[in-house]
Short mmCIF file of C-alpha atoms and ligand atoms in Angstrom, two decimals:
data_model
loop_
_atom_site.label_atom_id
_atom_site.label_comp_id
_atom_site.label_asym_id
_atom_site.label_seq_id
_atom_site.Cartn_x
_atom_site.Cartn_y
_atom_site.Cartn_z
CA MET B 20 19.98 -30.79 0.70
CA ARG B 21 19.01 -29.57 4.54
CA GLU B 22 21.94 -27.45 4.79
CA ASP B 23 20.05 -25.71 2.44
CA ALA B 24 16.84 -25.15 4.18
CA ASP B 25 18.62 -24.32 7.65
CA PHE B 26 20.58 -21.57 5.60
CA ILE B 27 17.34 -20.38 4.25
CA TYR B 28 16.71 -19.57 8.45
CA GLU B 29 20.10 -18.71 8.40
CA GLN B 30 19.06 -15.95 5.90
CA VAL B 31 15.24 -15.01 7.60
CA GLU B 32 17.09 -14.41 11.14
CA LYS B 33 19.27 -12.26 9.38
CA HIS B 34 17.00 -9.97 7.74
CA HIS B 35 15.15 -10.02 10.83
CA GLU B 36 17.99 -8.83 13.54
CA TRP B 37 18.65 -5.84 10.88
CA PHE B 38 14.85 -5.38 11.10
CA LYS B 39 14.44 -5.35 14.86
CA LYS B 40 17.48 -2.40 13.87
CA SER B 41 16.47 0.25 11.48
CA LEU B 42 14.16 2.29 10.36
CA PRO B 43 11.35 1.32 7.75
CA MET B 44 10.69 3.78 5.11
CA ILE B 45 8.71 2.33 2.78
CA ALA B 46 5.22 3.69 1.92
CA SER B 47 3.53 0.30 0.74
CA GLU B 48 5.64 -1.86 3.15
CA ASN B 49 3.29 -2.61 6.91
CA ILE B 50 3.63 -5.06 9.88
CA ILE B 51 1.15 -7.28 10.47
CA SER B 52 0.18 -7.30 13.28
CA PRO B 53 0.47 -10.67 16.21
CA MET B 54 -2.88 -12.49 16.00
CA ALA B 55 -3.05 -11.54 12.08
CA ARG B 56 0.25 -12.75 11.81
CA GLU B 57 -0.20 -16.40 14.04
CA LEU B 58 -2.94 -17.04 11.28
CA LEU B 59 -0.14 -17.24 8.35
CA ILE B 60 0.62 -20.36 9.39
CA SER B 61 -2.40 -22.22 10.52
CA ASP B 62 -3.99 -24.83 8.19
CA PHE B 63 -5.92 -22.74 5.84
CA HIS B 64 -2.84 -22.05 3.83
CA ASP B 65 -2.80 -26.11 3.13
CA ARG B 66 -6.51 -25.37 1.46
CA TYR B 67 -8.46 -24.64 -1.56
CA ALA B 68 -11.17 -22.95 -2.13
CA GLU B 69 -12.58 -21.78 -5.48
CA GLY B 70 -15.80 -20.33 -5.79
CA SER B 71 -17.29 -18.36 -3.69
CA PRO B 72 -18.57 -19.80 -0.19
CA GLY B 73 -21.48 -21.62 -0.36
CA ASP B 74 -21.03 -22.25 -3.61
CA ARG B 75 -17.20 -24.04 -3.95
CA TYR B 76 -15.75 -26.85 -6.27
CA TYR B 77 -14.23 -28.77 -3.73
CA GLN B 78 -14.83 -29.56 0.37
CA GLY B 79 -13.75 -28.93 3.20
CA ASN B 80 -14.70 -25.37 3.20
CA ILE B 81 -16.83 -25.29 6.36
CA PHE B 82 -14.91 -22.83 8.44
CA VAL B 83 -13.14 -21.30 5.44
CA ASP B 84 -16.41 -19.77 4.18
CA GLU B 85 -17.21 -19.20 8.15
CA VAL B 86 -14.49 -16.54 7.85
CA GLU B 87 -14.42 -15.56 4.17
CA LEU B 88 -18.42 -14.49 5.42
CA LYS B 89 -17.02 -12.76 8.10
CA ALA B 90 -14.09 -10.64 6.19
CA GLN B 91 -16.61 -9.61 3.50
CA GLU B 92 -18.79 -8.04 6.47
CA LEU B 93 -15.99 -6.55 8.19
CA ALA B 94 -14.43 -4.79 4.59
CA SER B 95 -18.35 -3.55 3.54
CA ASP B 96 -19.45 -2.40 6.92
CA LEU B 97 -15.09 -0.80 7.66
CA PHE B 98 -15.35 1.13 3.39
CA GLY B 99 -19.62 1.24 3.29
CA ALA B 100 -19.50 -0.69 0.12
CA GLU B 101 -22.84 -2.92 -0.51
CA TYR B 102 -19.91 -5.75 -2.52
CA ALA B 103 -16.96 -6.70 -1.14
CA ASP B 104 -14.61 -9.67 -3.03
CA VAL B 105 -11.78 -10.88 -0.45
CA ARG B 106 -10.16 -12.39 -2.26
CA PRO B 107 -7.95 -11.31 -5.05
CA ILE B 108 -4.65 -12.12 -3.45
CA SER B 109 -2.96 -8.87 -4.63
CA GLY B 110 -3.60 -4.82 -5.05
CA THR B 111 -2.86 -5.87 -8.62
CA ASN B 112 -4.14 -8.88 -8.77
CA ALA B 113 -7.65 -7.43 -7.75
CA ASN B 114 -6.92 -4.28 -10.01
CA GLN B 115 -6.71 -7.14 -13.49
CA ALA B 116 -10.29 -8.94 -12.12
CA VAL B 117 -11.53 -5.07 -12.51
CA LEU B 118 -9.82 -4.63 -15.69
CA MET B 119 -11.24 -8.40 -16.30
CA GLY B 120 -14.44 -7.84 -16.06
CA LEU B 121 -14.86 -3.90 -16.80
CA GLY B 122 -12.05 -3.23 -19.43
CA GLY B 123 -10.93 -5.25 -23.01
CA PRO B 124 -9.30 -5.00 -25.86
CA GLY B 125 -10.43 -1.69 -27.65
CA LYS B 126 -12.81 0.17 -24.57
CA LYS B 127 -10.24 3.18 -22.86
CA ILE B 128 -9.17 3.88 -20.20
CA THR B 129 -8.21 7.08 -18.53
CA ALA B 130 -5.27 6.96 -15.72
CA VAL B 131 -2.14 8.60 -13.71
CA ASP B 132 1.26 8.40 -15.61
CA VAL B 133 3.17 6.01 -13.30
CA SER B 134 6.40 8.82 -13.84
CA ASP B 135 3.89 11.48 -11.79
CA GLY B 136 2.94 8.37 -9.60
CA ALA B 137 0.80 5.42 -10.56
CA HIS B 138 0.83 2.15 -10.14
CA ILE B 139 3.00 0.12 -12.70
CA SER B 140 -0.33 -2.46 -13.42
CA SER B 141 -2.15 0.96 -14.43
CA ALA B 142 0.45 1.31 -17.21
CA LYS B 143 0.91 -0.23 -20.77
CA PHE B 144 3.56 -2.20 -19.92
CA GLY B 145 1.14 -3.44 -17.07
CA SER B 146 -2.06 -5.16 -16.69
CA VAL B 147 -3.77 -2.41 -18.61
CA GLY B 148 -1.14 -3.54 -21.75
CA PHE B 149 -2.25 -6.61 -20.96
CA ARG B 150 -5.46 -6.27 -21.46
CA GLY B 151 -4.90 -5.46 -24.67
CA MET B 152 -5.80 -1.44 -22.96
CA GLU B 153 -4.14 1.75 -23.45
CA PRO B 154 -3.95 3.89 -21.12
CA ILE B 155 -4.93 8.25 -21.96
CA THR B 156 -3.05 9.82 -19.44
CA TYR B 157 -3.96 13.41 -16.74
CA PRO B 158 -2.49 16.52 -17.03
CA PHE B 159 -0.76 16.50 -14.38
CA ASN B 160 0.03 19.61 -12.19
CA VAL B 161 3.58 19.00 -10.24
CA GLU B 162 3.29 22.03 -8.01
CA GLU B 163 0.53 20.33 -6.43
CA MET B 164 1.53 17.05 -7.19
CA ASN B 165 -1.00 16.05 -7.68
CA ILE B 166 -3.40 15.37 -11.86
CA ASP B 167 -5.02 18.64 -13.19
CA VAL B 168 -8.27 19.44 -12.24
CA GLU B 169 -9.47 21.71 -15.21
CA GLY B 170 -7.68 19.68 -17.88
CA THR B 171 -8.33 15.70 -16.96
CA LYS B 172 -12.45 17.38 -16.70
CA LYS B 173 -11.66 18.57 -20.56
CA MET B 174 -10.15 15.10 -21.59
CA ILE B 175 -13.16 13.22 -19.59
CA LYS B 176 -15.62 15.39 -21.38
CA GLU B 177 -13.17 15.32 -24.91
CA GLU B 178 -12.27 11.75 -24.78
CA LYS B 179 -14.95 9.66 -22.94
CA PRO B 180 -13.47 7.24 -22.04
CA ASP B 181 -14.72 3.53 -20.51
CA ILE B 182 -13.50 3.42 -17.46
CA ALA B 183 -10.83 6.54 -15.66
CA LEU B 184 -8.67 5.07 -13.43
CA PHE B 185 -7.44 7.18 -9.83
CA GLY B 186 -4.98 6.32 -7.59
CA ARG B 187 -0.64 6.67 -6.89
CA SER B 188 1.97 5.21 -5.78
CA VAL B 189 3.28 8.31 -4.61
CA TYR B 190 -0.11 10.01 -2.68
CA MET B 191 0.06 12.51 -1.47
CA PHE B 192 -2.78 14.37 -1.92
CA PRO B 193 -6.60 13.03 -3.04
CA PRO B 194 -7.50 13.25 -6.40
CA PRO B 195 -9.93 16.26 -7.15
CA LEU B 196 -13.30 13.00 -7.57
CA GLU B 197 -15.63 16.17 -6.75
CA GLU B 198 -15.24 18.30 -8.66
CA LEU B 199 -14.75 15.69 -11.83
CA ARG B 200 -18.30 14.16 -10.83
CA ASP B 201 -19.99 15.81 -13.46
CA ALA B 202 -16.93 14.66 -16.93
CA PHE B 203 -17.81 11.61 -15.10
CA GLU B 204 -21.19 11.30 -15.31
CA GLU B 205 -21.38 12.89 -18.89
CA ALA B 206 -19.30 10.76 -19.98
CA GLY B 207 -20.93 7.55 -18.63
CA CYS B 208 -18.23 5.69 -17.65
CA TYR B 209 -17.29 3.49 -14.55
CA VAL B 210 -15.40 5.75 -12.33
CA TRP B 211 -12.72 3.28 -10.46
CA TYR B 212 -10.29 3.93 -7.86
CA ASP B 213 -6.55 2.09 -6.98
CA ALA B 214 -6.65 2.57 -3.24
CA ALA B 215 -3.74 0.76 -2.17
CA HIS B 216 -1.06 3.48 -0.57
CA VAL B 217 -4.19 5.13 1.23
CA LEU B 218 -6.26 2.16 1.83
CA GLY B 219 -6.29 1.66 5.73
CA LEU B 220 -6.13 6.01 6.17
CA ILE B 221 -9.52 5.87 3.69
CA ALA B 222 -10.99 3.26 6.37
CA GLY B 223 -9.64 5.21 9.19
CA GLY B 224 -11.87 7.81 8.12
CA GLU B 225 -8.46 9.93 7.72
CA PHE B 226 -8.50 11.08 3.93
CA GLN B 227 -10.79 11.59 1.08
CA ASP B 228 -14.75 8.69 1.04
CA PRO B 229 -13.69 7.41 -3.27
CA LEU B 230 -17.19 5.53 -2.99
CA ARG B 231 -18.94 8.86 -1.43
CA GLU B 232 -17.83 10.97 -3.67
CA GLY B 233 -18.40 9.08 -7.52
CA VAL B 234 -16.34 6.06 -6.94
CA GLU B 235 -18.20 2.77 -7.98
CA VAL B 236 -15.14 0.04 -7.87
CA MET B 237 -11.97 0.44 -5.57
CA THR B 238 -8.94 -1.87 -5.44
CA GLY B 239 -6.28 -1.72 -2.96
CA SER B 240 -3.78 -3.87 -1.46
CA THR B 241 -3.87 -4.78 1.90
CA HIS B 242 -1.06 -4.22 3.27
CA LYS B 243 0.18 -0.54 3.14
CA THR B 244 -1.36 2.22 5.86
CA LEU B 245 -4.51 -0.76 6.22
CA PRO B 246 -1.97 -3.10 8.11
CA GLY B 247 -2.89 -6.90 7.16
CA PRO B 248 -1.41 -9.69 5.68
CA GLN B 249 0.42 -9.15 1.25
CA ARG B 250 -3.35 -9.31 0.05
CA GLY B 251 -5.89 -7.74 -1.98
CA ILE B 252 -9.41 -6.74 -1.32
CA LEU B 253 -11.92 -5.20 -4.14
CA LEU B 254 -14.58 -2.96 -2.97
CA SER B 255 -17.71 -1.44 -5.58
CA ASN B 256 -20.74 -0.10 -5.19
CA PRO B 257 -22.17 -1.29 -8.20
CA ARG B 258 -24.69 0.88 -10.19
CA ASP B 259 -26.40 -2.48 -11.00
CA GLU B 260 -26.83 -6.58 -10.86
CA GLU B 261 -25.01 -6.38 -14.45
CA MET B 262 -21.61 -4.42 -12.45
CA LYS B 263 -21.55 -6.20 -9.37
CA GLN B 264 -21.57 -9.83 -12.13
CA LYS B 265 -18.83 -9.34 -14.39
CA LEU B 266 -16.51 -7.32 -11.58
CA PHE B 267 -18.02 -11.09 -9.49
CA TYR B 268 -16.40 -13.50 -12.47
CA GLY B 269 -13.60 -10.81 -13.16
CA VAL B 270 -12.24 -11.56 -10.11
CA PHE B 271 -12.80 -16.20 -10.02
CA PRO B 272 -12.80 -17.34 -12.79
CA GLY B 273 -11.36 -13.94 -14.14
CA VAL B 274 -7.71 -13.77 -12.87
CA LEU B 275 -7.63 -16.45 -9.81
CA SER B 276 -8.49 -19.84 -9.05
CA ASN B 277 -7.33 -20.72 -5.23
CA HIS B 278 -6.63 -17.95 -3.16
CA HIS B 279 -5.06 -18.26 -0.34
CA LEU B 280 -7.02 -18.93 2.61
CA HIS B 281 -4.46 -17.96 5.50
CA THR B 282 -4.14 -14.35 4.22
CA MET B 283 -7.88 -14.62 4.04
CA ALA B 284 -7.97 -15.10 7.38
CA ALA B 285 -5.34 -13.04 8.29
CA LEU B 286 -7.01 -9.85 6.71
CA ALA B 287 -10.07 -10.65 7.81
CA VAL B 288 -8.22 -10.40 11.96
CA SER B 289 -7.14 -6.65 9.78
CA LEU B 290 -9.96 -5.96 9.60
CA ALA B 291 -10.82 -5.84 12.73
CA GLU B 292 -8.21 -4.27 14.24
CA HIS B 293 -8.55 -1.42 12.05
CA GLN B 294 -11.73 -1.28 12.93
CA GLU B 295 -10.77 -0.39 16.28
CA PHE B 296 -7.76 0.88 16.34
CA GLY B 297 -7.79 2.38 12.60
CA LYS B 298 -8.29 6.20 12.95
CA GLU B 299 -6.39 7.04 16.13
CA TYR B 300 -4.03 5.12 13.32
CA ALA B 301 -4.54 6.62 10.78
CA LYS B 302 -4.74 9.82 12.06
CA GLN B 303 -1.26 9.32 13.76
CA ILE B 304 0.67 8.24 10.70
CA ILE B 305 -0.45 11.92 9.14
CA LYS B 306 0.57 13.69 11.85
CA ASN B 307 4.42 12.10 11.28
CA ALA B 308 4.09 11.85 7.76
CA LYS B 309 3.71 15.86 7.65
CA ALA B 310 6.49 16.14 10.91
CA LEU B 311 8.92 14.62 8.91
CA GLY B 312 7.82 16.90 5.75
CA GLN B 313 8.60 19.89 7.60
CA ALA B 314 11.50 17.60 9.94
CA LEU B 315 13.14 17.20 5.98
CA HIS B 316 12.27 20.45 4.82
CA GLU B 317 13.87 22.25 7.88
CA ARG B 318 17.23 21.22 6.81
CA ASP B 319 16.89 21.93 3.30
CA ILE B 320 16.33 18.88 2.31
CA ASP B 321 13.59 19.39 -1.26
CA VAL B 322 10.48 17.63 -0.15
CA MET B 323 7.76 18.31 -2.16
CA CYS B 324 5.03 20.58 -1.09
CA SER B 325 6.20 23.08 1.01
CA HIS B 326 3.64 25.18 0.20
CA LYS B 327 0.70 22.65 1.28
CA GLY B 328 1.35 20.88 4.39
CA PHE B 329 3.92 18.08 2.46
CA THR B 330 1.28 15.21 2.16
CA GLU B 331 -2.71 15.10 3.14
CA SER B 332 -0.88 10.80 3.64
CA HIS B 333 1.92 8.60 5.37
CA THR B 334 4.39 9.66 1.48
CA LEU B 335 6.84 12.20 0.92
CA ALA B 336 8.45 12.95 -2.25
CA ILE B 337 11.69 14.11 -2.38
CA ASP B 338 13.79 15.50 -4.94
CA VAL B 339 17.48 15.15 -4.34
CA GLN B 340 18.96 15.60 -8.01
CA GLU B 341 20.99 17.44 -6.48
CA GLU B 342 21.92 15.51 -3.86
CA GLY B 343 23.19 12.36 -6.15
CA GLY B 344 19.20 10.99 -7.38
CA GLY B 345 16.91 8.16 -5.56
CA GLU B 346 19.78 5.33 -6.20
CA THR B 347 22.49 6.78 -4.74
CA LEU B 348 21.25 7.77 -1.61
CA VAL B 349 18.51 5.29 -1.06
CA GLU B 350 22.36 3.04 -1.36
CA ALA B 351 23.48 4.72 1.84
CA MET B 352 20.34 4.96 3.56
CA GLU B 353 20.40 1.41 3.72
CA GLU B 354 24.05 0.91 4.64
CA ALA B 355 23.03 3.75 7.51
CA ASN B 356 19.63 1.26 8.13
CA MET B 357 17.12 3.40 7.08
CA ILE B 358 14.80 1.12 4.52
CA ALA B 359 13.56 3.37 1.46
CA ASN B 360 13.13 3.70 -2.10
CA LYS B 361 14.59 5.91 -4.64
CA ASN B 362 11.42 6.55 -7.05
CA LEU B 363 10.42 8.18 -10.09
CA MET B 364 9.87 11.72 -10.21
CA PRO B 365 7.05 14.03 -12.73
CA TRP B 366 9.77 15.02 -14.93
CA ASP B 367 11.55 12.16 -14.58
CA ASP B 368 11.74 9.71 -18.26
CA VAL B 369 9.48 6.20 -17.14
CA ASN B 370 12.70 4.22 -18.82
CA SER B 371 15.09 5.87 -15.84
CA ALA B 372 13.04 4.32 -12.97
CA LYS B 373 16.72 2.70 -11.98
CA GLU B 374 18.52 5.60 -11.38
CA PRO B 375 15.28 8.38 -10.47
CA SER B 376 15.77 11.63 -9.27
CA GLY B 377 13.73 11.37 -6.42
CA ILE B 378 12.81 9.32 -3.11
CA ARG B 379 9.41 8.35 -1.62
CA LEU B 380 9.36 8.28 1.98
CA GLY B 381 6.21 6.88 4.47
CA ALA B 382 5.49 6.71 8.44
CA GLN B 383 2.68 4.39 8.47
CA GLU B 384 5.89 1.23 9.43
CA LEU B 385 7.03 3.93 11.76
CA THR B 386 4.08 5.07 13.55
CA ARG B 387 2.89 1.49 13.67
CA LEU B 388 6.19 1.05 16.11
CA GLY B 389 5.24 3.78 18.58
CA MET B 390 6.82 6.77 17.03
CA LYS B 391 4.74 10.43 16.99
CA GLU B 392 5.95 13.65 15.79
CA SER B 393 8.81 14.52 17.99
CA HIS B 394 10.08 12.01 16.53
CA MET B 395 10.57 12.16 13.37
CA ASP B 396 12.31 15.34 14.37
CA GLU B 397 15.56 13.09 14.87
CA VAL B 398 14.83 10.56 11.51
CA GLY B 399 14.96 13.92 9.77
CA GLU B 400 18.07 14.23 11.29
CA PHE B 401 19.23 11.52 10.28
CA ILE B 402 18.08 11.26 6.70
CA LYS B 403 19.96 14.15 6.35
CA ARG B 404 22.79 13.32 7.86
CA ILE B 405 23.11 10.90 5.01
CA VAL B 406 21.57 13.19 2.18
CA LYS B 407 23.80 16.24 2.37
CA ASP B 408 25.57 15.98 4.65
CA ASP B 409 26.91 12.91 3.28
CA GLU B 410 28.63 11.48 6.64
CA ASP B 411 30.34 7.86 7.16
CA PRO B 412 27.12 5.36 6.88
CA GLU B 413 28.50 3.73 9.99
CA LYS B 414 28.33 6.05 12.01
CA VAL B 415 24.69 7.56 11.19
CA LYS B 416 23.78 3.77 11.28
CA ALA B 417 24.60 2.87 15.21
CA ASP B 418 22.93 6.22 16.05
CA VAL B 419 19.90 4.36 14.17
CA ILE B 420 20.44 1.68 16.17
CA GLU B 421 20.57 2.85 19.18
CA PHE B 422 17.35 5.26 18.53
CA ARG B 423 15.33 1.70 16.93
CA ASN B 424 15.80 0.46 20.72
CA ASP B 425 12.96 2.07 22.17
CA PHE B 426 10.51 1.42 19.47
CA GLN B 427 10.87 -2.11 19.43
CA GLU B 428 6.43 -3.34 19.89
CA ILE B 429 3.97 -3.04 17.53
CA HIS B 430 1.16 -0.63 18.25
CA TYR B 431 -2.92 -0.22 17.12
CA CYS B 432 -3.32 -3.81 17.33
CA TYR B 433 -4.82 -6.46 19.96
CA LYS B 434 -2.02 -8.01 21.59
CA GLU B 435 -0.21 -4.47 21.17
CA GLY B 436 3.08 -4.30 22.58
CA LEU B 437 5.17 -7.78 21.34
CA PRO B 438 8.38 -7.13 19.99
CA ALA B 439 7.65 -6.51 15.45
CA HIS B 440 10.58 -9.06 14.64
CA GLU B 441 10.56 -11.33 16.87
CA ARG B 442 11.96 -15.18 16.14
CA PHE B 443 9.32 -16.87 15.21
CA SER B 444 8.16 -18.99 18.65
CA PHE B 445 5.90 -22.06 16.57
CA LEU B 446 9.80 -23.27 14.93
CA ASP B 447 11.46 -23.92 18.35
CA LYS B 448 8.86 -27.15 18.80
CA TYR B 449 10.20 -28.50 15.84
CA ASP B 450 14.35 -28.25 16.68
N1 DSN P 520 4.67 -1.01 -6.22
C1 DSN P 520 4.42 -0.96 -4.45
C2 DSN P 520 4.64 -0.16 -4.61
O1 DSN P 520 6.16 0.60 -3.83
O2 DSN P 520 4.06 0.82 -4.54
C3 DSN P 520 2.86 -1.10 -4.78
O3 DSN P 520 2.81 -2.19 -5.49
#
């Protein structure tokens, strides 16, 4: 019914209005650029393209092929990868493709534990389990918020996994890939890195460079620190042709048929933009995350890893068990127009995911809106007023709205300066 359709539009409008007035700090999100966003409503959305450029199962892909080839070229270039597959439609989908190609029942995989910040797709109850495998989890050093080097080295040597998987969703510090290199070589395992959270930092040259540190296949979603469309990517410097073929067929027909062509076009534009603006953007994200960590720490909030500058990425992990736990506090923050998520901390049982003791914060979207280190102090004060002072969220919200008023435009992209949460202008034509 028409009223139902109108209802949906109303909700989206309200959502835009709300986000215009909020501080978005979910570490896995970002705002797509105006040029890339425009492509999401193109005719590419309405088409199918199975297979790969020049080898399709549908007609009508002449220009789609050009875009896919360009996206592959941009991705290869940006990440120094011999092989780039831009077809996965999400990070989890890219992970499933690797598991389809390289994994399988009876194969051994080592991975980070979910409580230690791994993504659910690397868990037994996620994609790894779905492929009939059970991850053996790395020993973890809570002080350092990273996997334990010596323990992991020993474990890889003893277990001799088929695949060693790295990467996390609470990702402050790079895993010690170089230190583990001998162990990988001895085990002969495939080394796989889920870069979703830090993809834009890697591309900007501001995190580690996994494909030069022993990693053979890297996956990721493309809408976090790489501020593209909601989509995935698979990048590899494969050890041989057989590995490349396994990855290729792992994607199609392994885990997808069509691959959502409008978001692929948007991804290509986002990659081009990141080539130009990625370095500067990545640098500022990290500076802002560190500054936010410092601002919270000075306000007596327990940000993990104060002894090592809180983070080397966009992410901060905060222990709020004393202040009421993650669930209660992110709800109060939301009432004050600060959007963050509750998160498991290493000491939490995975079954307490709904009521964990931590909060995860990301600085990538605040940075995209033009904020710098000095603004992080103000953001820290807003958070403190909720977390420490238990102030009425309505009062904090009024101040958040006023503060956010100065940050309405998108940066680090072509057509920089356009509004971040405007109503889509094209809709007016169809009223
Ligand atoms: N679950 C997402 C995150 O927030 O990290 C990644 O898919």
